[in-house]
Structure formats: structure tokens, C-alpha cells
Amino acid sequence: MKKTFITALVLALVGATFLVHGVGATEEEHGGTIVFTRPVKAVVFDHQSHMDMGYECDTCHDGLFEYATGSAEESGEFNHKSFAEGNYCGACHDGSTAFTAVLDKATGKCTLCHIGVKGLDRASGKETKKPHGD
Amino acid sequence: MKIEDLERFEKMESEGLETLPSEERRRFLQMGLAVTGVFAGGTVLSLMSARPVNGALEGISLKDYPYKPHYCMVLRQDRCIDCELCKEACVKTNHVPEYGYRTTILERELTVGPASRQREFMPVLCNQCNRPPCVRVCPTVATYKDKTTGIVMMDPKKCIGCKTCMAACPYNARYFNEEIRAIDKCDFCFASRLSKGMTTTACAEACPADVRIFGDLSDPTSRVYQLVHDPERVVWVLRPETGAAPNVFYTKG
């Protein structure tokens, strides 16, 4: 009886670890959808859609990104110049692994990542101000 | 911008502007200004490159640019990310109240393929039209076309706040400013910057994505001239059917 319980506990723990650092991670565990606002408002990154592509946590969280929202923005290097050198999103968004984030080649694709002030307002439940004349 | 205006933009794009009646096209070509002549191409045949357009314009004599400097703005629309730094700079530079705007960003979703939609942002501002409908309807000459620069100016002292110009503007680019009790609008930062020797608008300077390019269309060395006269480039204006002959041009890339 006791043995079964321990086995179950161990299994549960392994399961939990697997959940936190594996394909089955839920939104809370993998950070969900992140909206960056610096240096510009606003860019969206969706964990789930990237997990669905079959990446491991380590693909991004072993060098490219910290397990803490805001680290990249605070680095002062979270920009397209740095992406073009293969850092951050630029590690994959280089035009071959994924659509490019190199500015002079990304024509027309900007809004796949950039949701703007309007997207940010929607994401934060704030209604976009109506322009005058309505 | 009013919703109906937006819908009109979408309709314009999906129908293709070559469906404009030839009467309309002729009127556009006859306006006699070099700008409209050159851009009739980019605007009337907005979905084609400028090359066949220039061909189509052969035989039409183009007069000199009517203004010197002939200020205009080219917007590389697909690079706009709606960060709205332009709006912030405009508000600060020109003391625009919270309820109004001199420039803003519109948003729309385009269907780009089966089950595929793409967001698109579109900066808008006063188009500094060569034939400004607002100027035509103003009963007190409070709004007028500057003879040197072609900028559509406001003289708030003469404005009686009748808002006729607001209704006439095809671009919804005017608002009533409660503080000065007069209509206010974009003047390409003439009062706040150009008249003080600065060479570009606050919004163009603030744009981190190089969307807003401001300059003198009559100067062949300017970026605006080169963008607009590039034969491979598609250039268009908003609502060409009004015949207002705007000086704000849109392009991609």
C-alpha cells in the first residue's frame, strides 16, 4: 500500500517535471502569450504556437531567452540589429528557419509579430480610442 | 477616420482602380499640375507599376511643380507597426489635445489567401491637397493653400468654427480644438518646425521604422522625388475619385 503510494508520488513528480519542461506544458507553465512593449509597442510572442512546432524549452531557454519576461527588454539589445546577428528571435527568424526579422528583408511581414498600440490595447482589454469625427 | 471611409478604401483596393470611369480619369489628368499628372498613374492605376502609367501619360504636357518647395510625404505603408511614436511626437510638438488628432494610424485586416488574414496599419494625416475641398468651402478664408509651400494652413483668428471644412475633408483630417475655439489640422509642422529652419516633420523624425518620408517633391535629389518617380514602384493616393489631388503618397517596401 505504502509502496504504491510512493510510486504514485514519484510518477506524479516526474509527470510534473515533464509538464513544466516538456511538450505538455500548460499556458501558466510555459509563459503563455507574451506581449513586448520595449523598445516599441507592441510585439507578440506565443509559446503555444512555438511549442506546436515541436521545439523544446531548451531550444530557446538555453542561451536565447531567460525564464523571465522582461529580461530581453531590459538588455537594451532587444532590437532588429541584434536579430540580424542571430540573437533572440533572430536565431530562427532569419528567412530560412522562419520568416525573417531582418528589417530590410522583412517587408510586408512586420505585422505578423507587431500588433501595435491597437493590439496592445485589445490584449489588455482597453478599448481603442475612437478617432474624432465618429 | 470614419468607418465608411475605411470601407471605401477597401472597396477601392479590391475593385482595382482601373475600373474608374474614364470621365473621372480624364478629369484627373486634366488638372494640369505635374504632381497629379505623374501620379495619375500611381493613383488611377494604383495596382500597376508606374511604367505603363508613364507610357500612358505620354503626350500630356506636365507643367512645373506649382510650389517651391513642394512639400509632400511618402508613406511606406507596409512597414508601419503602429508603435504610434509619430502620434506621440505630433501631440507633443503641436499641442494636440486628447480628443483630437493631426495624424493617426488606421488598422485593417486583409484577406491575403484562403483562411489567411493579415493585419495592416495605415498612417493618415492631412493630404495637403492641390485642390483642397476644405479651402473651397471655408466661408471666411480661415483655411488656405500656402502659395509658397502648398501646405494647407489654418488661420485660427479667422475661423468661426462652422466645421464646414471638417465635413468637406475627404480624409477626416480636421478637428475642432476647444482650447483655441478653432479648427486645427496638420500643417506638416510648418508653424512648429519648418518655419524655424527644421527640415522635417515631428512624425517623420520620430518614426523608428522609416515609414514617413517627408520632403520636397520638386527637388530631384530628394528621397520623396526618387521614391515617387521610381518607374518600378507602385505609388498610390487615398480617394483619388474626389479629385482633390493629394500630396500624401503611399507605397510598399
mmCIF file of C-alpha atoms in Angstrom:
data_model
loop_
_atom_site.group_PDB
_atom_site.id
_atom_site.type_symbol
_atom_site.label_atom_id
_atom_site.label_comp_id
_atom_site.label_asym_id
_atom_site.label_seq_id
_atom_site.Cartn_x
_atom_site.Cartn_y
_atom_site.Cartn_z
ATOM 1 C CA MET A 1 0.000 0.000 0.000
ATOM 2 C CA LYS A 2 2.661 2.446 1.117
ATOM 3 C CA LYS A 3 4.864 1.357 -1.761
ATOM 4 C CA THR A 4 2.129 2.014 -4.288
ATOM 5 C CA PHE A 5 1.633 5.428 -2.813
ATOM 6 C CA ILE A 6 5.316 6.295 -3.171
ATOM 7 C CA THR A 7 5.375 5.030 -6.736
ATOM 8 C CA ALA A 8 2.372 7.195 -7.473
ATOM 9 C CA LEU A 9 4.061 10.173 -5.855
ATOM 10 C CA VAL A 10 7.246 9.619 -7.843
ATOM 11 C CA LEU A 11 5.247 9.275 -11.019
ATOM 12 C CA ALA A 12 3.374 12.439 -10.221
ATOM 13 C CA LEU A 13 6.621 14.294 -9.614
ATOM 14 C CA VAL A 14 8.143 13.027 -12.832
ATOM 15 C CA GLY A 15 4.910 13.978 -14.549
ATOM 16 C CA ALA A 16 5.068 17.462 -13.099
ATOM 17 C CA THR A 17 8.655 17.906 -14.187
ATOM 18 C CA PHE A 18 7.713 16.655 -17.603
ATOM 19 C CA LEU A 19 4.835 19.094 -17.673
ATOM 20 C CA VAL A 20 6.977 22.053 -16.725
ATOM 21 C CA HIS A 21 9.801 21.264 -19.107
ATOM 22 C CA GLY A 22 8.072 19.368 -21.864
ATOM 23 C CA VAL A 23 5.679 19.322 -24.729
ATOM 24 C CA GLY A 24 2.633 19.014 -22.491
ATOM 25 C CA ALA A 25 3.265 22.267 -20.629
ATOM 26 C CA THR A 26 0.217 24.381 -19.972
ATOM 27 C CA GLU A 27 -0.034 28.079 -20.514
ATOM 28 C CA GLU A 28 0.899 29.093 -16.973
ATOM 29 C CA GLU A 29 3.932 26.821 -17.008
ATOM 30 C CA HIS A 30 5.456 27.885 -20.291
ATOM 31 C CA GLY A 31 4.691 31.557 -20.043
ATOM 32 C CA GLY A 32 1.750 31.659 -22.469
ATOM 33 C CA THR A 33 1.421 34.622 -24.741
ATOM 34 C CA ILE A 34 3.896 37.399 -24.113
ATOM 35 C CA VAL A 35 3.469 40.945 -25.345
ATOM 36 C CA PHE A 36 6.648 43.008 -25.528
ATOM 37 C CA THR A 37 6.377 46.766 -25.260
ATOM 38 C CA ARG A 38 10.004 47.858 -25.343
ATOM 39 C CA PRO A 39 11.608 49.408 -27.246
ATOM 40 C CA VAL A 40 8.343 49.723 -29.215
ATOM 41 C CA LYS A 41 4.694 48.902 -28.558
ATOM 42 C CA ALA A 42 3.962 46.063 -29.158
ATOM 43 C CA VAL A 43 5.179 42.647 -30.291
ATOM 44 C CA VAL A 44 3.500 39.326 -29.606
ATOM 45 C CA PHE A 45 5.191 36.008 -28.880
ATOM 46 C CA ASP A 46 3.067 32.929 -28.416
ATOM 47 C CA HIS A 47 4.600 29.983 -26.538
ATOM 48 C CA GLN A 48 1.898 27.561 -27.588
ATOM 49 C CA SER A 49 2.288 28.125 -31.322
ATOM 50 C CA HIS A 50 6.054 27.716 -30.973
ATOM 51 C CA MET A 51 5.664 24.566 -28.855
ATOM 52 C CA ASP A 52 3.342 23.171 -31.518
ATOM 53 C CA MET A 53 6.260 23.426 -33.936
ATOM 54 C CA GLY A 54 7.991 20.804 -31.842
ATOM 55 C CA TYR A 55 10.586 22.923 -30.050
ATOM 56 C CA GLU A 56 11.922 22.033 -26.622
ATOM 57 C CA CYS A 57 12.071 24.557 -23.836
ATOM 58 C CA ASP A 58 15.839 24.369 -24.139
ATOM 59 C CA THR A 59 15.818 25.452 -27.761
ATOM 60 C CA CYS A 60 15.017 28.936 -26.533
ATOM 61 C CA HIS A 61 15.755 28.831 -22.829
ATOM 62 C CA ASP A 62 19.338 27.682 -23.066
ATOM 63 C CA GLY A 63 21.030 30.860 -24.192
ATOM 64 C CA LEU A 64 18.490 32.825 -26.223
ATOM 65 C CA PHE A 65 15.960 33.753 -23.539
ATOM 66 C CA GLU A 66 15.674 33.740 -19.725
ATOM 67 C CA TYR A 67 12.753 32.143 -17.918
ATOM 68 C CA ALA A 68 11.597 35.637 -17.016
ATOM 69 C CA THR A 69 9.552 38.039 -19.059
ATOM 70 C CA GLY A 70 11.250 41.397 -19.279
ATOM 71 C CA SER A 71 14.876 40.175 -19.361
ATOM 72 C CA ALA A 72 15.233 40.604 -23.095
ATOM 73 C CA GLU A 73 13.608 44.035 -22.992
ATOM 74 C CA GLU A 74 15.927 45.124 -20.195
ATOM 75 C CA SER A 75 19.043 44.028 -22.065
ATOM 76 C CA GLY A 76 18.949 47.106 -24.275
ATOM 77 C CA GLU A 77 19.801 44.795 -27.174
ATOM 78 C CA PHE A 78 16.331 43.517 -27.962
ATOM 79 C CA ASN A 79 16.149 45.019 -31.440
ATOM 80 C CA HIS A 80 16.412 44.180 -35.115
ATOM 81 C CA LYS A 81 20.104 44.935 -35.349
ATOM 82 C CA SER A 82 20.656 42.212 -32.813
ATOM 83 C CA PHE A 83 18.183 39.849 -34.535
ATOM 84 C CA ALA A 84 20.133 40.275 -37.762
ATOM 85 C CA GLU A 85 23.180 38.980 -35.880
ATOM 86 C CA GLY A 86 21.261 35.849 -34.918
ATOM 87 C CA ASN A 87 20.266 36.814 -31.375
ATOM 88 C CA TYR A 88 16.852 36.426 -29.718
ATOM 89 C CA CYS A 89 14.054 35.917 -32.246
ATOM 90 C CA GLY A 90 16.669 36.279 -34.986
ATOM 91 C CA ALA A 91 18.084 32.846 -34.122
ATOM 92 C CA CYS A 92 15.176 31.342 -36.065
ATOM 93 C CA HIS A 93 13.503 34.282 -37.771
ATOM 94 C CA ASP A 94 16.286 34.575 -40.321
ATOM 95 C CA GLY A 95 14.385 33.846 -43.500
ATOM 96 C CA SER A 96 15.212 30.140 -43.641
ATOM 97 C CA THR A 97 14.010 28.512 -40.379
ATOM 98 C CA ALA A 98 11.169 31.030 -40.083
ATOM 99 C CA PHE A 99 10.085 34.249 -41.790
ATOM 100 C CA THR A 100 12.760 36.848 -41.429
ATOM 101 C CA ALA A 101 13.119 39.543 -38.793
ATOM 102 C CA VAL A 102 15.944 41.196 -40.711
ATOM 103 C CA LEU A 103 14.466 44.603 -41.347
ATOM 104 C CA ASP A 104 15.429 45.240 -44.951
ATOM 105 C CA LYS A 105 14.221 41.763 -45.938
ATOM 106 C CA ALA A 106 11.074 41.566 -43.822
ATOM 107 C CA THR A 107 8.952 43.811 -45.993
ATOM 108 C CA GLY A 108 5.289 43.114 -45.562
ATOM 109 C CA LYS A 109 5.744 40.694 -42.704
ATOM 110 C CA CYS A 110 6.120 43.208 -39.919
ATOM 111 C CA THR A 111 2.588 42.787 -38.626
ATOM 112 C CA LEU A 112 2.950 39.056 -38.066
ATOM 113 C CA CYS A 113 4.907 39.974 -34.931
ATOM 114 C CA HIS A 114 3.953 43.623 -34.426
ATOM 115 C CA ILE A 115 0.437 44.121 -33.088
ATOM 116 C CA GLY A 116 0.952 47.812 -32.393
ATOM 117 C CA VAL A 117 -0.627 50.058 -29.797
ATOM 118 C CA LYS A 118 -4.035 48.925 -31.018
ATOM 119 C CA GLY A 119 -3.182 45.274 -30.498
ATOM 120 C CA LEU A 120 -1.768 46.075 -27.077
ATOM 121 C CA ASP A 121 -4.950 47.904 -26.076
ATOM 122 C CA ARG A 122 -7.021 44.943 -27.195
ATOM 123 C CA ALA A 123 -4.776 42.486 -25.370
ATOM 124 C CA SER A 124 -5.054 44.500 -22.167
ATOM 125 C CA GLY A 125 -8.813 44.850 -22.542
ATOM 126 C CA LYS A 126 -8.584 48.570 -23.076
ATOM 127 C CA GLU A 127 -10.879 49.856 -25.765
ATOM 128 C CA THR A 128 -9.084 51.631 -28.561
ATOM 129 C CA LYS A 129 -9.819 55.317 -28.508
ATOM 130 C CA LYS A 130 -12.206 56.274 -31.235
ATOM 131 C CA PRO A 131 -10.784 58.755 -33.670
ATOM 132 C CA HIS A 132 -12.603 62.055 -33.895
ATOM 133 C CA GLY A 133 -15.398 62.543 -36.343
ATOM 134 C CA ASP A 134 -17.288 59.385 -35.452
ATOM 135 C CA MET B 1 -11.275 58.183 -39.964
ATOM 136 C CA LYS B 2 -14.860 57.252 -40.382
ATOM 137 C CA ILE B 3 -15.747 53.633 -40.799
ATOM 138 C CA GLU B 4 -17.395 54.333 -44.162
ATOM 139 C CA ASP B 5 -14.122 55.864 -45.324
ATOM 140 C CA LEU B 6 -12.284 52.745 -44.370
ATOM 141 C CA GLU B 7 -14.798 50.617 -46.181
ATOM 142 C CA ARG B 8 -14.343 52.782 -49.208
ATOM 143 C CA PHE B 9 -10.574 52.222 -49.082
ATOM 144 C CA GLU B 10 -11.095 48.512 -49.012
ATOM 145 C CA LYS B 11 -13.519 48.624 -51.862
ATOM 146 C CA MET B 12 -11.150 50.741 -53.884
ATOM 147 C CA GLU B 13 -8.426 48.245 -53.426
ATOM 148 C CA SER B 14 -10.407 45.123 -54.150
ATOM 149 C CA GLU B 15 -12.091 46.513 -57.246
ATOM 150 C CA GLY B 16 -8.886 47.854 -58.704
ATOM 151 C CA LEU B 17 -8.857 51.462 -59.625
ATOM 152 C CA GLU B 18 -8.698 50.833 -63.333
ATOM 153 C CA THR B 19 -12.442 50.401 -63.093
ATOM 154 C CA LEU B 20 -12.777 54.130 -62.501
ATOM 155 C CA PRO B 21 -14.876 55.643 -65.233
ATOM 156 C CA SER B 22 -12.831 57.235 -67.969
ATOM 157 C CA GLU B 23 -14.554 60.543 -67.332
ATOM 158 C CA GLU B 24 -13.080 60.539 -63.852
ATOM 159 C CA ARG B 25 -9.697 59.624 -65.217
ATOM 160 C CA ARG B 26 -9.707 62.403 -67.742
ATOM 161 C CA ARG B 27 -10.676 64.929 -65.108
ATOM 162 C CA PHE B 28 -7.781 63.709 -63.040
ATOM 163 C CA LEU B 29 -5.324 64.036 -65.871
ATOM 164 C CA GLN B 30 -6.564 67.461 -66.838
ATOM 165 C CA MET B 31 -5.788 69.021 -63.523
ATOM 166 C CA GLY B 32 -2.645 70.242 -65.159
ATOM 167 C CA LEU B 33 -0.355 70.002 -62.188
ATOM 168 C CA ALA B 34 2.748 67.976 -62.663
ATOM 169 C CA VAL B 35 2.131 66.113 -59.455
ATOM 170 C CA THR B 36 -1.265 64.912 -60.406
ATOM 171 C CA GLY B 37 -0.079 64.238 -63.887
ATOM 172 C CA VAL B 38 2.699 61.988 -62.725
ATOM 173 C CA PHE B 39 0.602 60.427 -60.063
ATOM 174 C CA ALA B 40 -2.497 59.986 -62.000
ATOM 175 C CA GLY B 41 -0.604 56.863 -62.867
ATOM 176 C CA GLY B 42 0.097 55.790 -59.375
ATOM 177 C CA THR B 43 -3.381 56.610 -58.282
ATOM 178 C CA VAL B 44 -5.801 55.855 -61.043
ATOM 179 C CA LEU B 45 -3.985 52.702 -61.988
ATOM 180 C CA SER B 46 -2.937 52.037 -58.464
ATOM 181 C CA LEU B 47 -2.350 48.327 -58.806
ATOM 182 C CA MET B 48 0.095 48.601 -61.680
ATOM 183 C CA SER B 49 3.717 49.614 -61.651
ATOM 184 C CA ALA B 50 4.395 53.150 -62.717
ATOM 185 C CA ARG B 51 5.989 52.081 -66.002
ATOM 186 C CA PRO B 52 2.887 51.537 -68.134
ATOM 187 C CA VAL B 53 1.467 54.527 -66.384
ATOM 188 C CA ASN B 54 4.235 56.823 -67.535
ATOM 189 C CA GLY B 55 3.700 55.440 -71.004
ATOM 190 C CA ALA B 56 0.022 56.246 -70.771
ATOM 191 C CA LEU B 57 0.887 59.794 -69.833
ATOM 192 C CA GLU B 58 2.991 60.467 -72.890
ATOM 193 C CA GLY B 59 1.729 63.399 -74.897
ATOM 194 C CA ILE B 60 0.295 65.084 -71.850
ATOM 195 C CA SER B 61 2.422 68.118 -71.117
ATOM 196 C CA LEU B 62 3.297 68.457 -67.489
ATOM 197 C CA LYS B 63 3.718 71.882 -66.029
ATOM 198 C CA ASP B 64 6.326 72.687 -63.437
ATOM 199 C CA TYR B 65 5.628 71.859 -59.828
ATOM 200 C CA PRO B 66 3.369 74.612 -58.570
ATOM 201 C CA TYR B 67 5.184 75.102 -55.283
ATOM 202 C CA LYS B 68 8.784 75.545 -54.229
ATOM 203 C CA PRO B 69 9.457 73.712 -52.023
ATOM 204 C CA HIS B 70 6.612 71.401 -52.952
ATOM 205 C CA TYR B 71 6.225 69.587 -49.648
ATOM 206 C CA CYS B 72 4.856 66.088 -49.649
ATOM 207 C CA MET B 73 5.026 62.877 -47.645
ATOM 208 C CA VAL B 74 5.534 59.343 -48.865
ATOM 209 C CA LEU B 75 4.328 56.594 -46.539
ATOM 210 C CA ARG B 76 5.904 53.161 -46.871
ATOM 211 C CA GLN B 77 2.751 51.647 -45.578
ATOM 212 C CA ASP B 78 3.695 48.008 -45.120
ATOM 213 C CA ARG B 79 6.466 48.966 -42.709
ATOM 214 C CA CYS B 80 4.128 50.657 -40.263
ATOM 215 C CA ILE B 81 3.995 48.741 -36.980
ATOM 216 C CA ASP B 82 1.553 51.051 -35.148
ATOM 217 C CA CYS B 83 4.047 51.898 -32.415
ATOM 218 C CA GLU B 84 2.474 55.358 -32.579
ATOM 219 C CA LEU B 85 5.692 57.198 -31.740
ATOM 220 C CA CYS B 86 4.686 59.509 -34.603
ATOM 221 C CA LYS B 87 1.440 60.356 -32.860
ATOM 222 C CA GLU B 88 3.209 60.990 -29.587
ATOM 223 C CA ALA B 89 5.718 63.288 -31.261
ATOM 224 C CA CYS B 90 2.947 65.140 -33.085
ATOM 225 C CA VAL B 91 0.903 65.642 -29.930
ATOM 226 C CA LYS B 92 3.911 66.977 -28.068
ATOM 227 C CA THR B 93 5.169 69.210 -30.854
ATOM 228 C CA ASN B 94 1.832 70.662 -31.873
ATOM 229 C CA HIS B 95 -0.041 70.576 -28.537
ATOM 230 C CA VAL B 96 -2.794 68.340 -29.840
ATOM 231 C CA PRO B 97 -5.492 67.684 -27.225
ATOM 232 C CA GLU B 98 -6.529 64.191 -26.231
ATOM 233 C CA TYR B 99 -9.820 64.287 -28.145
ATOM 234 C CA GLY B 100 -8.308 65.266 -31.494
ATOM 235 C CA TYR B 101 -5.511 64.290 -33.809
ATOM 236 C CA ARG B 102 -3.427 65.732 -36.598
ATOM 237 C CA THR B 103 -2.239 62.315 -37.599
ATOM 238 C CA THR B 104 -3.330 58.846 -36.589
ATOM 239 C CA ILE B 105 -2.938 55.193 -37.551
ATOM 240 C CA LEU B 106 -5.761 53.157 -39.026
ATOM 241 C CA GLU B 107 -5.877 49.399 -38.824
ATOM 242 C CA ARG B 108 -7.475 46.867 -41.086
ATOM 243 C CA GLU B 109 -7.355 43.187 -41.794
ATOM 244 C CA LEU B 110 -6.767 41.982 -45.311
ATOM 245 C CA THR B 111 -7.600 38.590 -46.658
ATOM 246 C CA VAL B 112 -4.383 37.507 -48.311
ATOM 247 C CA GLY B 113 -5.305 33.954 -49.183
ATOM 248 C CA PRO B 114 -7.627 31.146 -48.236
ATOM 249 C CA ALA B 115 -8.071 31.294 -44.453
ATOM 250 C CA SER B 116 -5.207 33.717 -44.176
ATOM 251 C CA ARG B 117 -5.653 37.242 -42.953
ATOM 252 C CA GLN B 118 -3.035 39.881 -42.442
ATOM 253 C CA ARG B 119 -3.112 42.974 -40.309
ATOM 254 C CA GLU B 120 -2.208 46.226 -41.951
ATOM 255 C CA PHE B 121 -1.616 49.631 -40.454
ATOM 256 C CA MET B 122 -2.140 52.835 -42.356
ATOM 257 C CA PRO B 123 -0.901 56.216 -41.163
ATOM 258 C CA VAL B 124 -3.178 59.084 -42.164
ATOM 259 C CA LEU B 125 -2.848 62.846 -41.989
ATOM 260 C CA CYS B 126 -3.916 65.927 -43.920
ATOM 261 C CA ASN B 127 -3.151 65.243 -47.571
ATOM 262 C CA GLN B 128 -2.282 68.905 -48.295
ATOM 263 C CA CYS B 129 -4.333 68.591 -51.474
ATOM 264 C CA ASN B 130 -3.616 70.652 -54.534
ATOM 265 C CA ARG B 131 -7.343 71.202 -54.905
ATOM 266 C CA PRO B 132 -8.393 71.163 -51.263
ATOM 267 C CA PRO B 133 -12.156 70.750 -50.807
ATOM 268 C CA CYS B 134 -11.828 72.278 -47.311
ATOM 269 C CA VAL B 135 -10.415 75.521 -48.702
ATOM 270 C CA ARG B 136 -13.150 75.708 -51.307
ATOM 271 C CA VAL B 137 -15.931 75.574 -48.709
ATOM 272 C CA CYS B 138 -14.468 77.794 -45.963
ATOM 273 C CA PRO B 139 -16.652 80.920 -45.755
ATOM 274 C CA THR B 140 -14.021 83.100 -44.058
ATOM 275 C CA VAL B 141 -10.765 82.105 -45.806
ATOM 276 C CA ALA B 142 -9.548 80.842 -42.445
ATOM 277 C CA THR B 143 -8.079 77.865 -44.216
ATOM 278 C CA TYR B 144 -5.992 78.432 -47.314
ATOM 279 C CA LYS B 145 -3.350 76.946 -49.535
ATOM 280 C CA ASP B 146 0.057 78.478 -48.831
ATOM 281 C CA LYS B 147 1.358 79.979 -52.054
ATOM 282 C CA THR B 148 4.971 79.042 -51.420
ATOM 283 C CA THR B 149 4.862 75.553 -49.936
ATOM 284 C CA GLY B 150 1.461 74.245 -50.940
ATOM 285 C CA ILE B 151 0.673 73.472 -47.294
ATOM 286 C CA VAL B 152 -2.997 73.818 -46.348
ATOM 287 C CA MET B 153 -2.827 76.322 -43.492
ATOM 288 C CA MET B 154 -5.234 77.476 -40.778
ATOM 289 C CA ASP B 155 -5.638 80.990 -39.513
ATOM 290 C CA PRO B 156 -7.423 80.338 -36.208
ATOM 291 C CA LYS B 157 -8.262 84.035 -35.785
ATOM 292 C CA LYS B 158 -10.443 83.924 -38.860
ATOM 293 C CA CYS B 159 -12.061 80.578 -38.030
ATOM 294 C CA ILE B 160 -15.684 80.854 -36.898
ATOM 295 C CA GLY B 161 -15.925 77.174 -36.008
ATOM 296 C CA CYS B 162 -18.634 76.346 -38.525
ATOM 297 C CA LYS B 163 -16.985 72.969 -39.232
ATOM 298 C CA THR B 164 -17.893 73.047 -42.915
ATOM 299 C CA CYS B 165 -14.282 72.193 -43.733
ATOM 300 C CA MET B 166 -14.429 69.180 -41.433
ATOM 301 C CA ALA B 167 -17.348 67.828 -43.383
ATOM 302 C CA ALA B 168 -15.713 68.571 -46.732
ATOM 303 C CA CYS B 169 -12.376 66.907 -45.974
ATOM 304 C CA PRO B 170 -12.179 63.513 -47.701
ATOM 305 C CA TYR B 171 -9.559 62.375 -45.188
ATOM 306 C CA ASN B 172 -11.218 63.293 -41.905
ATOM 307 C CA ALA B 173 -8.059 65.209 -41.086
ATOM 308 C CA ARG B 174 -9.606 68.114 -39.168
ATOM 309 C CA TYR B 175 -10.979 68.502 -35.647
ATOM 310 C CA PHE B 176 -12.390 71.323 -33.574
ATOM 311 C CA ASN B 177 -9.938 72.436 -30.922
ATOM 312 C CA GLU B 178 -11.876 73.569 -27.840
ATOM 313 C CA GLU B 179 -8.918 75.452 -26.378
ATOM 314 C CA ILE B 180 -8.394 77.766 -29.323
ATOM 315 C CA ARG B 181 -12.051 77.601 -30.406
ATOM 316 C CA ALA B 182 -10.992 76.889 -33.978
ATOM 317 C CA ILE B 183 -10.412 74.012 -36.333
ATOM 318 C CA ASP B 184 -6.949 72.515 -36.069
ATOM 319 C CA LYS B 185 -5.105 70.308 -38.540
ATOM 320 C CA CYS B 186 -1.715 69.089 -39.699
ATOM 321 C CA ASP B 187 0.430 71.785 -41.309
ATOM 322 C CA PHE B 188 3.418 69.496 -41.938
ATOM 323 C CA CYS B 189 4.780 71.077 -38.720
ATOM 324 C CA PHE B 190 5.199 74.373 -40.534
ATOM 325 C CA ALA B 191 4.485 76.564 -37.519
ATOM 326 C CA SER B 192 6.271 74.362 -35.000
ATOM 327 C CA ARG B 193 9.322 73.294 -37.009
ATOM 328 C CA LEU B 194 9.739 74.125 -40.692
ATOM 329 C CA SER B 195 9.363 77.874 -40.157
ATOM 330 C CA LYS B 196 12.137 77.609 -37.569
ATOM 331 C CA GLY B 197 14.565 76.064 -40.002
ATOM 332 C CA MET B 198 13.975 72.386 -39.295
ATOM 333 C CA THR B 199 13.748 70.247 -42.387
ATOM 334 C CA THR B 200 11.324 67.506 -41.441
ATOM 335 C CA THR B 201 8.101 66.932 -39.538
ATOM 336 C CA ALA B 202 7.973 65.651 -35.969
ATOM 337 C CA CYS B 203 6.218 62.451 -37.019
ATOM 338 C CA ALA B 204 8.748 61.623 -39.738
ATOM 339 C CA GLU B 205 11.602 62.257 -37.337
ATOM 340 C CA ALA B 206 10.046 60.057 -34.644
ATOM 341 C CA CYS B 207 9.259 57.082 -36.876
ATOM 342 C CA PRO B 208 11.656 54.234 -35.979
ATOM 343 C CA ALA B 209 10.636 52.162 -38.987
ATOM 344 C CA ASP B 210 11.350 54.736 -41.690
ATOM 345 C CA VAL B 211 7.712 54.760 -42.796
ATOM 346 C CA ARG B 212 7.195 58.504 -43.101
ATOM 347 C CA ILE B 213 9.387 60.219 -45.623
ATOM 348 C CA PHE B 214 8.989 63.950 -45.881
ATOM 349 C CA GLY B 215 10.500 66.268 -48.428
ATOM 350 C CA ASP B 216 10.370 68.496 -51.458
ATOM 351 C CA LEU B 217 8.817 66.823 -54.463
ATOM 352 C CA SER B 218 10.263 69.438 -56.790
ATOM 353 C CA ASP B 219 13.820 68.512 -55.813
ATOM 354 C CA PRO B 220 15.096 65.562 -57.878
ATOM 355 C CA THR B 221 17.722 64.783 -55.235
ATOM 356 C CA SER B 222 15.104 64.316 -52.502
ATOM 357 C CA ARG B 223 14.046 60.896 -51.304
ATOM 358 C CA VAL B 224 10.399 61.659 -51.906
ATOM 359 C CA TYR B 225 11.117 62.583 -55.511
ATOM 360 C CA GLN B 226 13.097 59.424 -56.053
ATOM 361 C CA LEU B 227 10.522 57.133 -54.464
ATOM 362 C CA VAL B 228 7.658 58.631 -56.376
ATOM 363 C CA HIS B 229 9.436 58.730 -59.735
ATOM 364 C CA ASP B 230 10.847 55.207 -59.500
ATOM 365 C CA PRO B 231 9.328 53.523 -62.553
ATOM 366 C CA GLU B 232 9.265 50.123 -60.830
ATOM 367 C CA ARG B 233 7.405 51.358 -57.789
ATOM 368 C CA VAL B 234 3.667 51.346 -57.278
ATOM 369 C CA VAL B 235 2.565 54.599 -55.711
ATOM 370 C CA TRP B 236 -0.999 55.467 -54.839
ATOM 371 C CA VAL B 237 -3.053 58.075 -53.049
ATOM 372 C CA LEU B 238 -6.189 57.704 -50.976
ATOM 373 C CA ARG B 239 -9.540 58.508 -52.513
ATOM 374 C CA PRO B 240 -8.383 59.768 -55.903
ATOM 375 C CA GLU B 241 -12.012 59.907 -57.012
ATOM 376 C CA THR B 242 -12.568 63.128 -55.096
ATOM 377 C CA GLY B 243 -10.247 64.959 -57.488
ATOM 378 C CA ALA B 244 -8.540 66.688 -54.565
ATOM 379 C CA ALA B 245 -5.070 65.796 -55.892
ATOM 380 C CA PRO B 246 -3.379 64.951 -52.603
ATOM 381 C CA ASN B 247 0.296 65.324 -51.746
ATOM 382 C CA VAL B 248 0.481 62.344 -49.427
ATOM 383 C CA PHE B 249 1.541 59.226 -51.280
ATOM 384 C CA TYR B 250 1.517 55.606 -50.277
ATOM 385 C CA THR B 251 3.820 52.835 -51.359
ATOM 386 C CA LYS B 252 5.143 49.477 -50.194
ATOM 387 C CA GLY B 253 8.694 48.439 -49.461
#
